[in-house]
């Protein structure tokens, strides 16, 4: 709930609905916008869909189309944008399943490069996710690289320049999304835009410097990328401590290397991996092999390795989550396209994705990780090439536009009677807070702090209490707070382009009726009115220098 209110009242994103729109022109034909909405409370601080449509109609006539990537739901029905929308959804804060890239690029190319009968006409592609940053930036840069011949570095710099405020970092900042942009560059310039989707098997995961109490999961995409599934969680019996002579196994791994050779602590360890800790903590740091009874089979070549460290909590039935990190890779680009039937993927802790794609990961849970994978003999391989001009393009199926499970949308769900109108003093804000919290946990899943323990975690070790460990000042900062300009929210730092106010106030009359048929409730209208007034007051108090502010309200 605090995150939601912070989005509503912080910075230039909190503005009167008539003041302008949050969008920017990356190039003359690629427009990036935050997710439009026709429901409250999102329309109080995001783009009201009728305002966006009116602006695009006035500026571009009929020569615009939307490409959206929200697995959590668009926030508006297709008919409110004339059904002129193409759906390629995948989850927030993650890279796309690579198999959708060839068709997505072809769909945008088909729309943008179509022959225009009237001179001077130019089509535009309006791309959006939730904040118009990570997913949108990944796609915009991929298009510039694969279809317009931009250098990868130039495409990334252009997106950052046009989308982000000074001092707030890169537009595409999530490490795995950046990895996917590099994959697109390789796919375009080295691989002739050929991609082979094959099911793979995870044979082993090798981890250097693994701390106690870390849960390790192997995940992958399902439902054409709209959902992420946990395919395996390693348990104690699947962990081999190679530092323990009683458990040392000299057998060669599937790629012909000795396990003990593989797990020699890296000589190029970073300074943070050499942080001094207590004797008890040193004993809890291990070099291990995680080996499942059978290889873990994933249906596609996209793999996510997820880490979560849990410490004992003073509250019965709860654990304290002190570390969160994950990393995506695609086996085809990590050796598969070179003709290898197996391969390795290696990464250090500092290079992994953090909470909601930020650099924030909490207390360090490991030093380095290596995944050993091989192609599965079961399952069917599929060649996914970019469709040529005139060929059909496969598009995704949209998620429910109302945003089932989206914490912002849950608050805006229709309520006739029930808890919102229970009559109890303070009942409404408490109910909204609980609904927002429950929905956020369901959708976003993970954050640092207390987490309810479950029976399914009984066979996964838990570390000692945080108070019992030696925590360095650096680790304490990572756990308790964030340095300046680092946020869990993708919205912070986005630089909105505000179109001419005249364009909005004088929007075409055929859109004036949209205000009457949005999915509102009486409660929603009153809350939106109040939030609008509050946001206006706060925006005036903050003044015009907000582009240079570094901290959002606490």
XYZ file of C-alpha atoms in Angstrom:
554
model
C 0.000 0.000 0.000
C 2.850 2.389 0.835
C 4.415 1.757 -2.567
C 1.097 2.451 -4.273
C 0.555 5.737 -2.403
C 4.167 6.732 -3.068
C 3.531 6.327 -6.805
C 0.417 8.464 -6.539
C 1.924 11.389 -4.648
C 5.601 11.439 -5.654
C 7.223 13.577 -8.295
C 5.858 14.723 -11.634
C 3.930 11.455 -12.040
C 1.376 12.915 -9.622
C -0.385 15.482 -11.774
C -3.845 16.566 -12.739
C -5.371 14.310 -15.416
C -5.621 17.251 -17.831
C -2.023 18.363 -17.341
C -0.451 15.946 -19.792
C 0.624 12.405 -20.532
C 3.531 10.248 -19.484
C 5.108 9.370 -22.823
C 8.269 9.994 -24.805
C 9.423 9.659 -28.403
C 12.439 7.374 -28.505
C 12.569 7.993 -32.257
C 10.102 9.626 -34.613
C 8.194 6.358 -34.963
C 8.589 4.679 -31.560
C 6.594 6.113 -28.677
C 7.025 4.741 -25.145
C 4.369 5.292 -22.518
C 3.491 3.995 -19.090
C 0.522 1.658 -18.983
C -2.711 3.527 -19.811
C -5.705 2.840 -17.615
C -9.445 3.283 -17.627
C -9.952 2.287 -13.971
C -9.128 3.934 -10.693
C -6.833 4.364 -8.841
C -4.348 3.923 -11.657
C -5.890 6.578 -13.883
C -5.204 9.100 -11.074
C -1.456 8.833 -11.668
C -1.041 6.964 -14.962
C -2.292 7.848 -18.438
C -6.092 7.943 -18.700
C -6.634 5.864 -21.809
C -9.070 8.322 -23.395
C -6.532 11.157 -23.019
C -3.838 9.037 -24.650
C -6.108 8.043 -27.528
C -7.170 11.658 -28.046
C -3.546 12.794 -28.191
C -2.552 10.057 -30.646
C -5.591 10.721 -32.833
C -4.822 14.420 -33.010
C -1.095 14.033 -33.639
C -1.005 10.869 -35.773
C -4.527 10.364 -37.121
C -5.067 6.673 -37.795
C -1.359 5.924 -38.158
C -0.725 4.571 -34.660
C -0.923 1.133 -33.064
C -0.157 -0.135 -29.573
C 2.206 -2.982 -28.675
C 1.775 -4.025 -25.036
C 3.710 -6.447 -22.810
C 1.681 -6.689 -19.578
C 1.065 -10.246 -18.372
C -0.715 -8.656 -15.415
C -3.350 -7.087 -17.710
C -3.401 -3.961 -19.868
C -5.736 -1.901 -17.658
C -8.126 -1.128 -20.502
C -10.281 -3.143 -22.938
C -9.073 -3.399 -26.532
C -12.111 -1.564 -27.889
C -11.084 1.631 -26.068
C -8.107 1.828 -28.445
C -10.131 0.800 -31.521
C -8.798 -2.779 -31.135
C -5.598 -1.339 -32.558
C -3.406 -3.217 -30.093
C -0.959 -6.116 -30.383
C -0.383 -8.338 -27.357
C 2.981 -9.884 -26.423
C 2.686 -10.255 -22.628
C 5.282 -11.478 -20.136
C 5.799 -10.891 -16.366
C 7.075 -7.611 -14.954
C 10.773 -7.226 -14.031
C 11.809 -10.173 -16.232
C 13.151 -10.593 -19.788
C 10.791 -11.940 -22.453
C 10.756 -15.566 -23.576
C 13.134 -15.293 -26.493
C 10.778 -17.216 -28.770
C 8.422 -14.214 -28.917
C 11.160 -11.817 -30.067
C 11.180 -12.793 -33.783
C 7.403 -12.378 -34.099
C 7.317 -9.214 -32.010
C 10.000 -7.609 -34.146
C 8.182 -8.673 -37.317
C 4.855 -7.322 -36.045
C 6.379 -3.915 -35.322
C 8.240 -3.908 -38.657
C 5.080 -4.830 -40.581
C 3.197 -1.957 -39.000
C 5.903 0.692 -39.167
C 7.343 -0.065 -42.590
C 4.079 -0.465 -44.475
C 3.856 1.602 -47.686
C 1.953 4.815 -47.016
C -0.195 6.090 -49.881
C -0.198 9.690 -48.723
C 3.125 11.489 -48.680
C 4.195 12.858 -45.361
C 2.395 10.153 -43.416
C 4.409 8.152 -40.925
C 3.191 5.390 -38.674
C 4.156 5.163 -35.024
C 4.339 2.192 -32.690
C 3.213 2.977 -29.150
C 4.868 0.486 -26.787
C 4.009 0.137 -23.129
C 4.363 -2.114 -20.125
C 3.577 -0.856 -16.623
C 6.079 1.974 -16.115
C 7.256 2.186 -19.722
C 10.798 1.338 -18.710
C 12.178 -2.228 -18.402
C 9.997 -4.289 -20.718
C 9.300 -1.352 -23.056
C 12.976 -0.421 -23.178
C 13.982 -3.992 -23.949
C 11.596 -4.046 -26.922
C 12.373 -0.541 -28.178
C 16.127 -1.190 -28.145
C 15.655 -4.624 -29.710
C 13.708 -3.062 -32.587
C 16.321 -0.396 -33.226
C 19.055 -3.044 -33.257
C 17.303 -5.711 -35.319
C 15.255 -3.627 -37.761
C 16.978 -0.262 -38.084
C 20.619 -1.299 -37.750
C 21.492 0.614 -34.592
C 24.508 -0.354 -32.541
C 23.431 -1.897 -29.249
C 25.237 0.749 -27.196
C 23.611 3.568 -29.163
C 20.126 2.105 -28.811
C 20.477 1.732 -25.035
C 21.869 5.257 -24.681
C 19.046 6.723 -26.779
C 16.375 5.054 -24.662
C 17.998 6.262 -21.446
C 18.340 9.820 -22.795
C 14.731 10.035 -23.901
C 13.084 8.153 -21.022
C 15.073 8.808 -17.843
C 15.787 11.847 -15.712
C 19.406 12.837 -15.169
C 21.037 10.938 -12.338
C 18.488 8.111 -12.175
C 20.460 5.480 -14.051
C 19.861 3.581 -17.261
C 16.489 3.052 -18.881
C 17.100 -0.673 -19.269
C 18.779 -1.493 -15.969
C 17.706 -5.023 -15.009
C 20.727 -7.277 -15.679
C 18.742 -10.110 -17.279
C 16.886 -7.694 -19.582
C 20.239 -6.243 -20.634
C 21.434 -9.798 -21.279
C 18.443 -10.270 -23.588
C 19.306 -7.091 -25.520
C 22.787 -8.556 -26.035
C 21.136 -11.766 -27.216
C 19.115 -9.742 -29.754
C 22.316 -8.082 -30.961
C 23.929 -11.493 -31.423
C 20.757 -12.916 -33.031
C 20.749 -10.020 -35.506
C 24.398 -9.590 -36.368
C 25.916 -13.062 -35.913
C 23.156 -15.644 -36.237
C 21.179 -14.498 -39.262
C 18.054 -14.074 -37.078
C 17.789 -17.826 -36.571
C 16.563 -19.182 -33.251
C 15.988 -22.800 -32.236
C 13.717 -23.404 -29.280
C 14.569 -26.669 -27.532
C 13.605 -28.124 -24.157
C 16.611 -28.374 -21.861
C 17.606 -30.179 -18.685
C 19.436 -28.710 -15.711
C 21.943 -31.346 -14.616
C 23.696 -29.581 -11.737
C 24.079 -26.172 -10.127
C 27.522 -25.431 -8.647
C 27.718 -22.683 -6.034
C 30.798 -21.119 -4.474
C 30.477 -19.451 -1.093
C 26.912 -20.564 -0.442
C 25.648 -19.288 2.905
C 23.383 -21.373 5.100
C 19.628 -21.139 4.783
C 19.546 -20.404 1.036
C 16.687 -21.860 -0.985
C 17.590 -22.495 -4.642
C 14.887 -22.964 -7.297
C 14.905 -23.645 -11.041
C 12.183 -21.791 -12.936
C 11.021 -21.319 -16.513
C 8.259 -19.848 -18.646
C 4.913 -21.503 -19.333
C 1.743 -20.419 -21.142
C 3.737 -18.772 -23.953
C 5.604 -16.690 -21.412
C 2.705 -15.240 -19.461
C 3.620 -17.169 -16.326
C 6.783 -18.324 -14.560
C 6.729 -21.805 -13.051
C 8.942 -23.279 -10.346
C 10.094 -26.612 -11.774
C 12.297 -27.671 -8.859
C 13.383 -26.587 -5.382
C 16.585 -28.201 -4.112
C 16.432 -29.925 -0.724
C 19.153 -30.908 1.745
C 19.615 -34.412 0.352
C 20.466 -32.944 -3.067
C 23.339 -30.824 -1.752
C 26.901 -32.170 -1.875
C 29.428 -30.224 0.204
C 32.705 -30.669 -1.662
C 34.665 -29.099 1.207
C 33.772 -32.095 3.354
C 36.097 -35.052 2.634
C 33.354 -37.448 3.696
C 31.194 -36.195 0.846
C 33.854 -35.370 -1.714
C 33.171 -37.041 -5.067
C 35.977 -37.053 -7.635
C 33.739 -38.218 -10.479
C 33.699 -36.109 -13.598
C 30.714 -33.904 -14.284
C 28.639 -34.252 -17.505
C 31.059 -31.964 -19.337
C 34.162 -33.938 -18.364
C 35.515 -31.719 -15.596
C 36.353 -32.830 -12.095
C 33.881 -31.578 -9.519
C 36.664 -30.576 -7.161
C 38.296 -28.629 -9.976
C 35.024 -26.860 -10.701
C 34.497 -25.844 -7.108
C 37.911 -24.403 -6.260
C 37.123 -20.928 -4.844
C 37.627 -18.393 -7.653
C 40.877 -16.479 -7.532
C 39.254 -13.362 -8.988
C 36.741 -13.033 -6.165
C 35.567 -9.485 -5.608
C 36.407 -7.595 -2.453
C 32.861 -7.975 -1.149
C 33.139 -11.753 -1.398
C 36.169 -11.629 0.947
C 34.299 -9.762 3.675
C 35.379 -10.910 7.126
C 32.681 -12.757 9.042
C 32.476 -14.608 12.323
C 33.745 -18.163 12.841
C 30.191 -19.481 12.941
C 29.443 -17.773 9.661
C 32.632 -19.130 8.058
C 31.495 -22.622 8.938
C 28.182 -21.886 7.249
C 29.851 -20.856 3.965
C 30.244 -23.827 1.646
C 31.203 -24.753 -1.887
C 28.468 -27.106 -3.004
C 27.043 -29.101 -5.879
C 23.250 -29.133 -6.137
C 22.357 -32.330 -7.953
C 18.734 -33.412 -8.438
C 17.881 -37.151 -8.571
C 17.008 -36.656 -12.225
C 17.806 -33.749 -14.542
C 15.262 -30.935 -14.251
C 13.443 -30.610 -17.566
C 12.241 -27.207 -18.790
C 9.983 -26.805 -21.853
C 11.998 -23.942 -23.377
C 15.588 -22.731 -23.488
C 14.858 -19.879 -21.061
C 16.065 -20.640 -17.509
C 15.779 -18.732 -14.249
C 17.799 -19.699 -11.160
C 16.257 -18.154 -8.051
C 17.897 -17.669 -4.632
C 16.242 -16.803 -1.339
C 17.946 -16.805 2.057
C 15.830 -17.194 5.181
C 16.978 -16.597 8.731
C 15.286 -17.621 11.933
C 12.754 -15.154 13.252
C 11.679 -14.339 16.770
C 8.071 -14.619 15.623
C 6.579 -18.088 15.697
C 5.605 -19.356 12.265
C 7.672 -16.746 10.417
C 11.124 -16.541 8.854
C 13.169 -13.436 8.066
C 14.045 -13.162 4.378
C 17.459 -11.485 4.212
C 18.578 -12.225 0.622
C 16.823 -12.353 -2.747
C 18.377 -12.733 -6.181
C 17.777 -14.481 -9.473
C 19.231 -14.677 -12.961
C 17.813 -15.581 -16.392
C 19.780 -17.054 -19.279
C 18.927 -18.725 -22.571
C 20.813 -21.920 -23.425
C 20.687 -21.271 -27.180
C 22.845 -18.159 -26.731
C 25.065 -19.737 -24.084
C 26.580 -22.334 -26.411
C 23.574 -23.968 -28.063
C 23.749 -21.993 -31.312
C 27.381 -23.096 -31.710
C 26.243 -26.690 -32.056
C 26.877 -27.775 -28.483
C 24.443 -30.222 -26.925
C 25.377 -29.050 -23.420
C 26.985 -26.056 -21.829
C 27.714 -23.847 -18.837
C 26.365 -20.569 -17.601
C 28.361 -18.721 -14.924
C 27.662 -15.552 -12.970
C 28.725 -13.790 -9.764
C 26.385 -12.551 -7.033
C 26.947 -8.884 -7.859
C 25.762 -9.363 -11.460
C 22.426 -11.004 -10.605
C 18.982 -9.396 -10.628
C 17.681 -8.122 -7.300
C 14.249 -7.354 -5.880
C 11.866 -6.379 -8.687
C 14.862 -6.007 -10.955
C 16.727 -3.517 -8.762
C 20.311 -3.917 -7.577
C 19.020 -4.496 -4.052
C 19.531 -8.110 -3.033
C 19.989 -7.927 0.735
C 22.783 -9.706 2.590
C 25.121 -11.612 0.314
C 23.946 -15.213 -0.070
C 26.692 -16.640 -2.324
C 29.817 -15.673 -4.225
C 29.406 -17.293 -7.595
C 27.197 -19.794 -9.383
C 27.518 -22.107 -12.393
C 24.706 -24.007 -14.126
C 25.393 -27.183 -16.103
C 22.705 -27.790 -18.719
C 22.103 -30.073 -21.667
C 19.466 -30.338 -24.357
C 16.690 -32.790 -23.589
C 16.289 -35.800 -25.847
C 12.572 -35.721 -25.127
C 10.390 -33.014 -26.544
C 10.274 -31.298 -29.895
C 12.665 -28.680 -31.203
C 11.134 -25.715 -32.980
C 12.799 -23.300 -35.347
C 11.536 -19.774 -34.648
C 12.657 -17.483 -37.446
C 11.617 -13.911 -38.000
C 8.643 -13.867 -40.410
C 9.452 -12.319 -43.758
C 7.422 -9.542 -45.319
C 3.967 -10.821 -46.191
C 4.176 -13.839 -43.881
C 1.781 -14.248 -40.970
C 2.964 -13.156 -37.537
C 2.067 -15.087 -34.404
C 0.905 -12.858 -31.569
C 0.273 -13.648 -27.919
C -3.006 -13.897 -26.073
C -3.799 -10.912 -23.858
C -4.162 -11.227 -20.120
C -7.413 -10.103 -18.501
C -7.362 -6.340 -19.039
C -8.803 -5.738 -15.548
C -5.538 -6.987 -14.100
C -6.470 -10.068 -12.093
C -3.911 -10.202 -9.266
C -2.448 -6.755 -9.989
C -2.275 -4.985 -6.603
C -3.288 -1.711 -8.218
C -6.284 -3.307 -9.888
C -7.468 -5.284 -6.883
C -8.186 -2.049 -5.052
C -10.218 -0.899 -8.025
C -12.354 -4.028 -8.243
C -16.122 -3.473 -8.058
C -17.637 -3.730 -4.619
C -21.379 -3.601 -3.976
C -21.788 -3.531 -0.230
C -19.325 -5.878 1.481
C -16.269 -4.851 3.426
C -15.790 -1.457 1.800
C -19.168 -0.367 3.072
C -19.042 -2.221 6.365
C -19.648 0.926 8.404
C -16.737 0.302 10.783
C -14.657 3.360 11.588
C -11.379 3.083 9.707
C -12.588 -0.056 7.962
C -12.072 1.163 4.419
C -8.349 2.090 4.655
C -7.619 -1.091 6.598
C -9.417 -3.173 4.008
C -7.655 -1.403 1.144
C -4.306 -1.883 2.835
C -4.858 -5.592 3.373
C -6.129 -6.084 -0.174
C -3.153 -4.240 -1.606
C -0.716 -6.212 0.559
C -2.280 -9.558 -0.323
C -2.351 -8.758 -4.019
C 1.224 -7.471 -4.018
C 2.443 -10.646 -2.319
C 0.564 -12.753 -4.849
C 1.820 -10.867 -7.867
C 5.260 -9.568 -6.925
C 5.914 -12.515 -4.659
C 9.120 -11.633 -2.885
C 10.567 -8.926 -0.742
C 12.921 -8.694 2.216
C 11.391 -9.038 5.666
C 9.122 -11.428 7.534
C 7.636 -14.311 5.573
C 5.195 -16.900 6.805
C 6.773 -20.355 7.048
C 5.172 -23.247 5.183
C 5.340 -27.008 5.598
C 6.814 -27.272 2.110
C 9.949 -25.520 3.397
C 10.590 -28.019 6.186
C 13.338 -29.773 4.224
C 15.120 -26.551 3.314
C 17.664 -25.295 5.828
C 17.209 -22.019 7.633
C 20.103 -19.831 8.762
C 20.621 -18.578 12.296
C 19.088 -15.316 13.468
C 20.369 -12.172 11.775
C 21.430 -10.890 15.198
C 23.647 -13.956 15.649
C 25.637 -13.251 12.498
C 28.459 -10.873 11.864
C 27.019 -8.342 9.447
C 29.339 -5.812 7.852
C 28.278 -2.169 7.375
C 27.950 -2.801 3.638
C 25.660 -5.781 4.160
C 23.655 -3.865 6.745
C 23.071 -1.097 4.223
C 21.994 -3.635 1.630
C 19.510 -5.137 4.048
C 18.055 -2.089 5.750
C 18.072 0.583 3.098
C 19.040 1.726 -0.352
C 21.659 4.185 -1.512
C 20.440 7.251 -3.348
C 18.856 6.728 -6.769
C 18.213 3.030 -6.113
C 14.573 2.024 -5.923
C 12.419 -1.071 -6.109
C 9.979 0.914 -8.218
C 10.480 1.130 -11.960
C 8.416 4.331 -11.973
C 10.983 6.359 -10.061
C 13.337 8.240 -12.343
C 11.167 7.987 -15.445
C 11.105 11.311 -17.277
C 7.618 11.958 -18.620
C 7.173 13.952 -21.798
C 4.146 16.196 -21.369
C 2.393 16.968 -24.668
C 0.953 20.376 -25.398
C -1.915 20.918 -22.969
C -3.985 22.276 -25.853
C -3.872 18.851 -27.507
C -5.479 17.267 -24.456
C -8.030 19.907 -23.549
C -9.267 20.049 -27.132
C -9.407 16.314 -27.722
C -11.892 15.049 -30.329
C -15.510 14.934 -29.247
C -15.844 11.206 -29.939
C -13.700 10.550 -26.851
C -15.512 12.857 -24.463
C -17.985 10.102 -23.717
C -15.252 7.824 -22.395
C -15.458 9.517 -19.011
C -18.961 8.167 -18.603
C -18.360 4.494 -19.333
C -15.169 3.672 -17.434
C -15.194 0.940 -14.816
C -15.708 3.188 -11.792
C -17.388 2.797 -8.436
C -18.795 5.519 -6.210
C -16.040 4.844 -3.699
C -13.464 5.058 -6.473
C -14.678 8.433 -7.705
C -14.491 9.987 -4.257
C -11.059 8.502 -3.558
C -9.747 9.605 -6.940
C -11.027 13.139 -6.355
C -9.270 13.280 -2.991
C -6.051 11.765 -4.328
C -6.078 14.202 -7.220
C -6.322 17.178 -4.890
C -3.591 15.828 -2.620
C -1.261 15.122 -5.541
C -1.807 18.634 -6.931
C -0.942 20.232 -3.592
C 2.164 18.081 -3.163
C 3.296 18.709 -6.722
C 3.079 22.474 -6.155
C 4.923 22.184 -2.845
C 7.739 20.248 -4.486
C 8.149 22.941 -7.127
C 9.572 22.725 -10.627
C 12.929 21.286 -9.602
C 11.627 17.758 -9.129
C 13.789 16.419 -11.931
C 16.764 16.838 -9.643
C 15.282 15.333 -6.508
C 16.767 12.066 -5.368
C 14.454 10.755 -2.681
C 10.798 9.890 -2.819
C 8.628 10.697 0.206
C 8.938 8.234 3.055
